[in-house]
C-alpha positions as MATLAB code, in Angstrom:
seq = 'XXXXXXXXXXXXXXXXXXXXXXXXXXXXXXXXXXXXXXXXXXXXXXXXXXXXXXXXXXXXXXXXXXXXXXXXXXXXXXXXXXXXXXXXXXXXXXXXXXXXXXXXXXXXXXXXXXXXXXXXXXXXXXXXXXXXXXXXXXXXXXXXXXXXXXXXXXXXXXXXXXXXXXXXXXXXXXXXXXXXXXXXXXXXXXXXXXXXXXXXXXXXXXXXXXXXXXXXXXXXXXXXXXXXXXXXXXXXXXXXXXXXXXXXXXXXXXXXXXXXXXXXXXXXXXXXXXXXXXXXXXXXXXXXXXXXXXXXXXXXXXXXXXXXXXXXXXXXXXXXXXXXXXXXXXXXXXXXXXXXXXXXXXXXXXXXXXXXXXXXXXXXXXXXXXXXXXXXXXXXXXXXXXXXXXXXXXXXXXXXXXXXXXXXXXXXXXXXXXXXXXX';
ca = [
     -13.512   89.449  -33.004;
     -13.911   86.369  -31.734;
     -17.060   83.688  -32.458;
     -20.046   84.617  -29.439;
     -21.713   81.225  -29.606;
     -19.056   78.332  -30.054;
     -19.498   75.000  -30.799;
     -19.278   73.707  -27.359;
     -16.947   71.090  -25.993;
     -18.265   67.408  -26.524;
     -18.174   66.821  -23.231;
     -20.479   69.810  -22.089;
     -24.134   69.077  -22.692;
     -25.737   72.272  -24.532;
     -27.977   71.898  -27.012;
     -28.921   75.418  -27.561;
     -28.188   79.144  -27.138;
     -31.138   81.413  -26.836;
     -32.113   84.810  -25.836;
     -28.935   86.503  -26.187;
     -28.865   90.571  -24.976;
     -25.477   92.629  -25.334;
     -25.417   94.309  -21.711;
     -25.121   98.291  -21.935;
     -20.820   98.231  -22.408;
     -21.042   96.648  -25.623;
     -18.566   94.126  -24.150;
     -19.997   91.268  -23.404;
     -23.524   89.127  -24.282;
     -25.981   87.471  -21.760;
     -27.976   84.387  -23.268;
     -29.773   80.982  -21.902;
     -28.043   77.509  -22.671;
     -30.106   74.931  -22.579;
     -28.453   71.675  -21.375;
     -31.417   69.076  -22.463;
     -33.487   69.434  -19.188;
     -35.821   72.203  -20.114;
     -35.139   75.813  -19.450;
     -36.529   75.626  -15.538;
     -33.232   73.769  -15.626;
     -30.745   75.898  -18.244;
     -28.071   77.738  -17.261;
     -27.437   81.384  -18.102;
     -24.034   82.288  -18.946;
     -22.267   85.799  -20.214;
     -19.351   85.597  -22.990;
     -17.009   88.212  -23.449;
     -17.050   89.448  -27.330;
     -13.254   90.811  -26.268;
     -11.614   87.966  -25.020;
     -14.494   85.005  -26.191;
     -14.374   83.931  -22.517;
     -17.641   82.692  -21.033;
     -19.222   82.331  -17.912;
     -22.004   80.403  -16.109;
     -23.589   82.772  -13.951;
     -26.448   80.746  -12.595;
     -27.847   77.433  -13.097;
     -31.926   77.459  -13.547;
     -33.386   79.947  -15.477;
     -34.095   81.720  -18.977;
     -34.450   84.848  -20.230;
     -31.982   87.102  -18.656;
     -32.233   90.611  -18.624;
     -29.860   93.351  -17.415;
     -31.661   96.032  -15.496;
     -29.426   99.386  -14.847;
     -30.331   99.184  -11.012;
     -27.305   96.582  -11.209;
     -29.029   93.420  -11.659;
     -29.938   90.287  -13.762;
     -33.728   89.808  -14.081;
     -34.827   86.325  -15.552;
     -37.463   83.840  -15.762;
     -37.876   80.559  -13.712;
     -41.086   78.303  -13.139;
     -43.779   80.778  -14.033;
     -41.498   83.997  -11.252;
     -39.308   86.497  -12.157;
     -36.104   86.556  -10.170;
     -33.087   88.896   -9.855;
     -29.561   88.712   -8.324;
     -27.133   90.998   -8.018;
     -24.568   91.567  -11.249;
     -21.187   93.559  -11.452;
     -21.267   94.573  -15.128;
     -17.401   95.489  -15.136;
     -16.368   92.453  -13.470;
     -19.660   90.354  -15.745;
     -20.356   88.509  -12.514;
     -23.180   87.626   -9.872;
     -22.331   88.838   -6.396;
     -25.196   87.920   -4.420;
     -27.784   85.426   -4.263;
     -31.019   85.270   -6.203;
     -34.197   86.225   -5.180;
     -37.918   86.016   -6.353;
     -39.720   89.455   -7.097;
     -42.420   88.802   -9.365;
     -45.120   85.688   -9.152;
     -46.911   84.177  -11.751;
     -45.836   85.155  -15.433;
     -46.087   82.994  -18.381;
     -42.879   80.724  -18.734;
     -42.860   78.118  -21.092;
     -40.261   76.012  -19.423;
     -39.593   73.851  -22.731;
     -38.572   76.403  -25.097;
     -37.491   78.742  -22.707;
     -40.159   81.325  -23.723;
     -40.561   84.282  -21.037;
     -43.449   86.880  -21.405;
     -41.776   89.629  -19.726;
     -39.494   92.799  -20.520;
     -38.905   96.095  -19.006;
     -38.163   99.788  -20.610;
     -35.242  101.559  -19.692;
     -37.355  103.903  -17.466;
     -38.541  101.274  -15.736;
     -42.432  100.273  -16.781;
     -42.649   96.591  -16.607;
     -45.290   94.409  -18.941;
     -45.584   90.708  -18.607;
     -48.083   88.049  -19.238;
     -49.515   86.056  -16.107;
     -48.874   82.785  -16.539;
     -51.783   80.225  -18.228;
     -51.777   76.873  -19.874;
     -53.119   76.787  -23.312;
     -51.362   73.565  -23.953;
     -52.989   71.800  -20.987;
     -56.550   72.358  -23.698;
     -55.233   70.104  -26.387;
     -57.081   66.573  -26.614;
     -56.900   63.654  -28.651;
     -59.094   62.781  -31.691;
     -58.917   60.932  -34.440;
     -58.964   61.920  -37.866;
     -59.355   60.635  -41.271;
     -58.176   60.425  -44.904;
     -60.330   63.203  -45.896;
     -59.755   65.542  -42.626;
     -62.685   64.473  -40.564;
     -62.336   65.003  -36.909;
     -63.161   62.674  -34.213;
     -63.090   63.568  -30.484;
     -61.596   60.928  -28.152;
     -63.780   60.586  -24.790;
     -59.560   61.252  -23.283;
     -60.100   64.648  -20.845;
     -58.135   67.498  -22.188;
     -54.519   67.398  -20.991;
     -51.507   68.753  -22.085;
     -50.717   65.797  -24.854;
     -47.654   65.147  -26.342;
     -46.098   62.412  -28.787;
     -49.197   59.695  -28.613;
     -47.676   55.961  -29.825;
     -51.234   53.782  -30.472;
     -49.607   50.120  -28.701;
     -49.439   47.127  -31.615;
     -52.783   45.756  -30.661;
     -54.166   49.624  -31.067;
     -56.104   49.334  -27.722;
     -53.964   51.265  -25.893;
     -51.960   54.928  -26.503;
     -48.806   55.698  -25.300;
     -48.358   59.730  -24.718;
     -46.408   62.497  -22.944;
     -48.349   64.926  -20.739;
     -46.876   67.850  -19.917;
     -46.354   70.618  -17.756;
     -43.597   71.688  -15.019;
     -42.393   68.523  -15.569;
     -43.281   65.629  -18.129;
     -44.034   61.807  -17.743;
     -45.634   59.196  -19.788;
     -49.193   57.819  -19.303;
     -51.312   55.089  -21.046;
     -54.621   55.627  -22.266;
     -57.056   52.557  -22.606;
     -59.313   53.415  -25.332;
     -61.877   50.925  -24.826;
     -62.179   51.586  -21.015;
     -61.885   55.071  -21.592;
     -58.802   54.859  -18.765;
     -55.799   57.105  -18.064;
     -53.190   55.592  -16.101;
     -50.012   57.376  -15.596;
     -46.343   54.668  -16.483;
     -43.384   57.133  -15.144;
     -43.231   58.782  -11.648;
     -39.878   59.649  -10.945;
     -38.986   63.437  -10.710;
     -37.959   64.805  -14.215;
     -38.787   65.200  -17.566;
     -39.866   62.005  -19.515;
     -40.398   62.280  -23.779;
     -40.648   60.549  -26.928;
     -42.391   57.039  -25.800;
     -42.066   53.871  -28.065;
     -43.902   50.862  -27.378;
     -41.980   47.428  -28.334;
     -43.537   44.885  -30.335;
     -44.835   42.801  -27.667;
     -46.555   45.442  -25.922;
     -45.100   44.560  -23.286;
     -42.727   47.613  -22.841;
     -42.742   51.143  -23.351;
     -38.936   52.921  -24.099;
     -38.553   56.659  -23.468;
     -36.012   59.281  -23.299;
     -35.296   60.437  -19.839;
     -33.449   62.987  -17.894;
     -32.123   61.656  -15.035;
     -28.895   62.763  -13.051;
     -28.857   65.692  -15.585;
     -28.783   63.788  -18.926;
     -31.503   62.439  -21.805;
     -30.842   59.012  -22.059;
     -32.731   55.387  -22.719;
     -34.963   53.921  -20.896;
     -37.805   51.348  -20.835;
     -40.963   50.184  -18.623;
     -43.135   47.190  -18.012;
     -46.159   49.090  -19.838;
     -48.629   48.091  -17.293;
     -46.447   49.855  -14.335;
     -45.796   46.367  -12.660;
     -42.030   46.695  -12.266;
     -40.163   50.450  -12.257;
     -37.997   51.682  -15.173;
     -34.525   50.584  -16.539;
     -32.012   52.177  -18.509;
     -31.414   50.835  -22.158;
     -28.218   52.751  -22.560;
     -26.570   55.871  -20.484;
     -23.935   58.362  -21.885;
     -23.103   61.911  -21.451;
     -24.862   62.963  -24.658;
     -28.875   63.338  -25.336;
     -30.654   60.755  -26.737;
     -34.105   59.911  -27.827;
     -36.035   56.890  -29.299;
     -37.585   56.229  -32.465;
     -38.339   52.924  -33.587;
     -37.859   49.421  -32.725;
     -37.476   46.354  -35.385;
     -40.313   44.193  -35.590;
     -38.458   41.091  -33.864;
     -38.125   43.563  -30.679;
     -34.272   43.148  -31.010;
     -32.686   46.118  -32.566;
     -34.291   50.011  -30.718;
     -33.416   52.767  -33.625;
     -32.467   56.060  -31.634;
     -31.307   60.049  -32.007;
     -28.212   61.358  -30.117;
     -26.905   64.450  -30.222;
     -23.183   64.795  -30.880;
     -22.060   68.200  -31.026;
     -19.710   68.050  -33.105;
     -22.182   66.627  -35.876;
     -25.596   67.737  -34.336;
     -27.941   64.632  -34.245;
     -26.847   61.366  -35.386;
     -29.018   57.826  -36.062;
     -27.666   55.181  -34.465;
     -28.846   51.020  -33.632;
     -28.858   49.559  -30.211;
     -29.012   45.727  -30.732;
     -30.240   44.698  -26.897;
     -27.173   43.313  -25.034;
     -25.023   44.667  -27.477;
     -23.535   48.609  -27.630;
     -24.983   51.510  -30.440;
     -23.315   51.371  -34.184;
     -23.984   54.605  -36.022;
     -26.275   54.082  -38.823;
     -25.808   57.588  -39.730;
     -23.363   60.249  -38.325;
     -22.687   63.072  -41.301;
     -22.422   66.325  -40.764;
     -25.496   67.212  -41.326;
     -29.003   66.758  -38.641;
     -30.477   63.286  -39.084;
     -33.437   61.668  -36.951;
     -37.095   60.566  -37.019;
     -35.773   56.787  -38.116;
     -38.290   54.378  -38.302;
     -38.394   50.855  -39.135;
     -40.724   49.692  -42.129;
     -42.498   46.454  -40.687;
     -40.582   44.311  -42.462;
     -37.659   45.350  -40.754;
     -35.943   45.821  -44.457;
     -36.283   49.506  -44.585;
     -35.724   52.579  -42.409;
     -37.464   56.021  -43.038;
     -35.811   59.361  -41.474;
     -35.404   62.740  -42.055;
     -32.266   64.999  -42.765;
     -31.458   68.209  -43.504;
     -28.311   67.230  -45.638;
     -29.946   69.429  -48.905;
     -30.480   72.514  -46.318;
     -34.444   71.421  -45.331;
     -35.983   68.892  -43.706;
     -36.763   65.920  -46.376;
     -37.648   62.623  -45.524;
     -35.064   59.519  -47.212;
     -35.553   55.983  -47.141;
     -32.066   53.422  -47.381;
     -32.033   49.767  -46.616;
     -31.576   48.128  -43.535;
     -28.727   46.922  -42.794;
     -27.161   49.821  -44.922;
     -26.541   49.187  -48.320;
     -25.155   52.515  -49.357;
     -28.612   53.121  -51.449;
     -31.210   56.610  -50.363;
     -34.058   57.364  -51.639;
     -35.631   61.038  -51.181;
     -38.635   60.562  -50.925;
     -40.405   63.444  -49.930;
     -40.675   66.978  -52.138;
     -40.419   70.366  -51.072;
     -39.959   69.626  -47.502;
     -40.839   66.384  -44.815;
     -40.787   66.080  -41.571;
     -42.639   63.263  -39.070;
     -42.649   59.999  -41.064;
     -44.653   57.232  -39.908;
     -45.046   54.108  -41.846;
     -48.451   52.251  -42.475;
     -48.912   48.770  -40.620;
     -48.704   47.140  -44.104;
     -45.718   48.583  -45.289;
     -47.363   50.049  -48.732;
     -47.511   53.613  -47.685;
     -45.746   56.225  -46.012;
     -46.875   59.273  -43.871;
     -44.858   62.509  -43.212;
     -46.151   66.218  -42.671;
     -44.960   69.365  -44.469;
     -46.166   72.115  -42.510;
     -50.014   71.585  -41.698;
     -50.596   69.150  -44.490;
     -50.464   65.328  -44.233;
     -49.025   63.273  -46.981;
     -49.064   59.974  -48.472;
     -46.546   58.468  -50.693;
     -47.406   55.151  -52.413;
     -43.870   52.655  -51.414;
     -43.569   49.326  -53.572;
     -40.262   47.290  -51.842;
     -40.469   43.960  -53.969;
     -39.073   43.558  -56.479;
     -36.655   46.653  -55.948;
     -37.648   49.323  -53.991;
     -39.823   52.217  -55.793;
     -41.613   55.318  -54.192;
     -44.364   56.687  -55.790;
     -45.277   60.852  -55.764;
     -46.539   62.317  -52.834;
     -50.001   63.645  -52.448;
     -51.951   65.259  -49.869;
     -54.758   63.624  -47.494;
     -55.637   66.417  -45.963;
     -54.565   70.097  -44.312;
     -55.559   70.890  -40.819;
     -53.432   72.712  -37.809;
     -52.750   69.786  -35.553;
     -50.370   70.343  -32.898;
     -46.964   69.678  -34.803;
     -44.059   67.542  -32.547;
     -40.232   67.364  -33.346;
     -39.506   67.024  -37.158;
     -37.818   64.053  -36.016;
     -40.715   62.883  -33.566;
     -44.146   62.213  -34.689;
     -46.800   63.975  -33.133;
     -49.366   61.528  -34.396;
     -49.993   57.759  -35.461;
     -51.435   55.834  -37.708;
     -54.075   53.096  -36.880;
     -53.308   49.218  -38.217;
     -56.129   49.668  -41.075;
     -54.221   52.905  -42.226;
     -57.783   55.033  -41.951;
     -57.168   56.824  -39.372;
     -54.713   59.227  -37.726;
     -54.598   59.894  -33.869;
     -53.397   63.416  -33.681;
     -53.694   65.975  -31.120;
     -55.759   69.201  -31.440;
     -55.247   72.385  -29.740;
     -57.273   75.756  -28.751;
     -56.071   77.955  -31.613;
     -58.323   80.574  -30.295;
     -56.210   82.902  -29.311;
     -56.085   83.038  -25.123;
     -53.765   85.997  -23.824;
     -56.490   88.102  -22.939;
     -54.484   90.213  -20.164;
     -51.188   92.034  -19.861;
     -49.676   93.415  -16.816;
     -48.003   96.694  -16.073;
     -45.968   97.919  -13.280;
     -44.781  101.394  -12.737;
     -41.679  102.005  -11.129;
     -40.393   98.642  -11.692;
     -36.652   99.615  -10.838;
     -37.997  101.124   -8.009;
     -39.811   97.809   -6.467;
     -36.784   96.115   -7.376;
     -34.097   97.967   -5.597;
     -36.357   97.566   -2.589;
     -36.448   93.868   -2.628;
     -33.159   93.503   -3.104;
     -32.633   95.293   -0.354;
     -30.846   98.297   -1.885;
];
């Protein structure tokens, strides 16, 4: 039998398989791919498990479901739509239409509140926005919580600028785009406007600039703005696969970024402005979250290379030395402003590790600051920074309450559907 999910083609941008279903013959499995653009933008596909062929049946859309009336059902900003599917021939023969308004989708992860029994009862969630509650506060070494006067938005990956006056940070929603937040002037000023999905914002040394990873014309790729919005955005470096910033060296020269390879997963690799990427590391295994120490001497990252998420240290340029420096899991490092400590989280808990570089490098053992459920970002992509005096963390909080208070049924589902189909 052959292998459902392949490793796809290098030139095909997927980046994940998710919700699979194996459709009533047995024959054949129906599944999401998500291409990098969230799932408003994924493609769902069938593969045969007789043959291994696959198809793209339509482009937008997650969470497919087979209904026996003869139709796909699946999820696409916050509706339910359906189109008409041969299940011998495994393909679409009409064209999609809406039948359901407002259920939950969460358009990122491609998460769809919604199934159907065989008989045909329907339950869904209606669509709300728990994330658009979190808000920014700072906390300290001991856990302490402080509010930022910010409103409550959907926050996302905040980057405090070098002077610490200003915040970079994502706000979400259908779609995604960077804003600054003056902390002194209490001001929120959105940077990027054009249509589609903006993450993963790093400030340059100057200030001056912000970098992100955009998807434009269908791909993730490098970009950077004049951080007060005076001129409009311009690409760092373009290619067919997805890519995402992490750290620039202190002399502004050298940008430190993710890209995902398929045939390795993600890889670390050094843009030297003016100059094309080197790999700093490409290995089998999933590498990211590289930051520069501010000396420029060291780089932090994560890998999964010993089967979890640990955080390593090596030189920079590479020497051929690691250091693990994390135990029992890592994820999110951030170096202090001074270079003597480093930050990473392992699960809800924030931890320090004492770092000595001079005169050979030497980590000391990790110990916890404090435990608190802060909203969590990539392992490779710090959901949180550190201020210059190394006090305080800006971190963003959540309603953990929970807030599905409502579930939907409709009878006769098949019914309703075969009648806006036009059956």
């Amino acid at each position: 039998m052959p292998e459902i999910l392949t490793t796809p083609d290098p030139e095909q941008r997927e980046f994940g398989h998710l919700w699979p279903e194996l459709l009533p013959n047995g024959r054949a499995v129906l599944f999401a791919i998500d291409t990098g653009g969230g799932f408003d933008n994924a493609l769902i596909a069938v593969q045969s498990l007789e043959t291994g062929e696959r198809k793209i049946l339509l482009e937008g859309g997650t969470a497919p479901h087979y209904a026996p009336t003869g139709h796909l059902v699946y999820a696409r900003e916050e509706k339910l739509l359906a189109v008409p599917f041969n299940l011998e021939e495994l393909a679409v023969t009409g064209q999609p239409l809406p039948v359901l308004e407002n259920v939950w989708v969460n358009s990122f992860r491609g998460l769809a509140q919604f199934s159907f029994s065989k008989d045909g009862l329907l339950a869904y969630i209606p669509a709300h926005h728990p994330e658009a509650k979190r808000r920014l506060v700072w906390v300290n070494r001991k856990g302490g919580v402080e509010p930022l006067p910010a409103p409550e938005r959907a926050y996302w990956l905040p980057r405090l600028s070098p002077n610490g006056q200003r915040v970079a940070v994502v706000i979400t929603g259908p779609t995604s785009d960077i804003w600054t937040y003056d902390i002194q002037s209490n001001r929120l000023t959105q940077l990027t406007s054009e249509i589609g999905l903006v993450d993963a914002p790093v400030w340059t040394p100057d200030g001056n600039r912000v970098a992100f990873s955009a998807r434009r014309e269908g791909r993730f790729n490098l970009y950077w703005q004049a951080a007060d919005g005076s001129a409009s955005e311009e690409n760092l470096w373009v290619r067919q696969y997805w890519h995402s910033p992490f750290s620039w060296s202190p002399d502004g020269k050298v940008l430190i970024f993710g890209e995902h390879y398929p045939p390795t997963g993600w890889d670390i690799l050094v843009l030297r402005l003016g100059d094309k990427p080197e790999p700093f590391l490409r290995s089998p295994f999933h590498e990211g979250g590289a930051v520069f120490s501010p000396s420029g001497h060291w780089i932090a990252y994560i890998s999964l290379e010993s089967g979890a998420s640990r955080v390593y240290v090596q030189p920079f340029p590479r020497s051929g030395k690691k250091w693990q420096v994390s135990t029992e899991g890592g994820t999110e490092p951030v170096w202090s402003r001074d270079g003597r400590e480093l930050f990473y989280r392992k699960g809800n808990m924030m931890m320090v590790i004492p770092i000595q570089t001079s005169p050979s490098f030497n980590a000391g053992k990790p110990r916890l600051l404090f435990e608190g459920r802060f909203q969590a970002g990539y392992p490779g992509q710090p959901n949180y920074d550190v201020a210059s005096d190394g006090r305080r963390f800006l971190m963003v909080e959540s309603e953990w309450e929970p807030t599905v208070t409502k579930l939907n049924v409709v009878l006769n589902f098949f019914e309703e559907l075969k009648q806006r189909m036009g059956n």
